[in-house]
Amino acid sequence: ARILGNLSLSLMELGKLDEARDRAERAIKVLEKNLDPDHPTVALAHVNLAMILRELGGLPGARANIERAGQVVLEFIKEIGK
């Protein structure tokens, strides 16, 4: 999943946005399956996807991914604050 995430960011830098989106989405699926949908690493993957979607002009999708990342981070903060 880490390789997919890094590849998605590299593809974004190269302007290959559709390929970047596909890799970022796959990274999220793999992370959610192997970790937990509420794991902080999944939040980072959502931020990466949001950046790609923003570049593609998909602002609603970008916003949804940022909001999801924020939810995960808030839950993580609650957990470590216990």
PDB file of C-alpha atoms in Angstrom, residues 32 36 49 60 74:
ATOM      1  CA  GLU A  32      -8.452  -0.336   5.025  1.00  0.00           C
ATOM      2  CA  ASP A  36      -8.428  -0.455   9.922  1.00  0.00           C
ATOM      3  CA  LEU A  49      -6.255  11.170  -2.914  1.00  0.00           C
ATOM      4  CA  PRO A  60     -16.467  17.520  -4.041  1.00  0.00           C
ATOM      5  CA  LEU A  74      -9.959  13.299  15.482  1.00  0.00           C
TER       6      LEU A  74
END
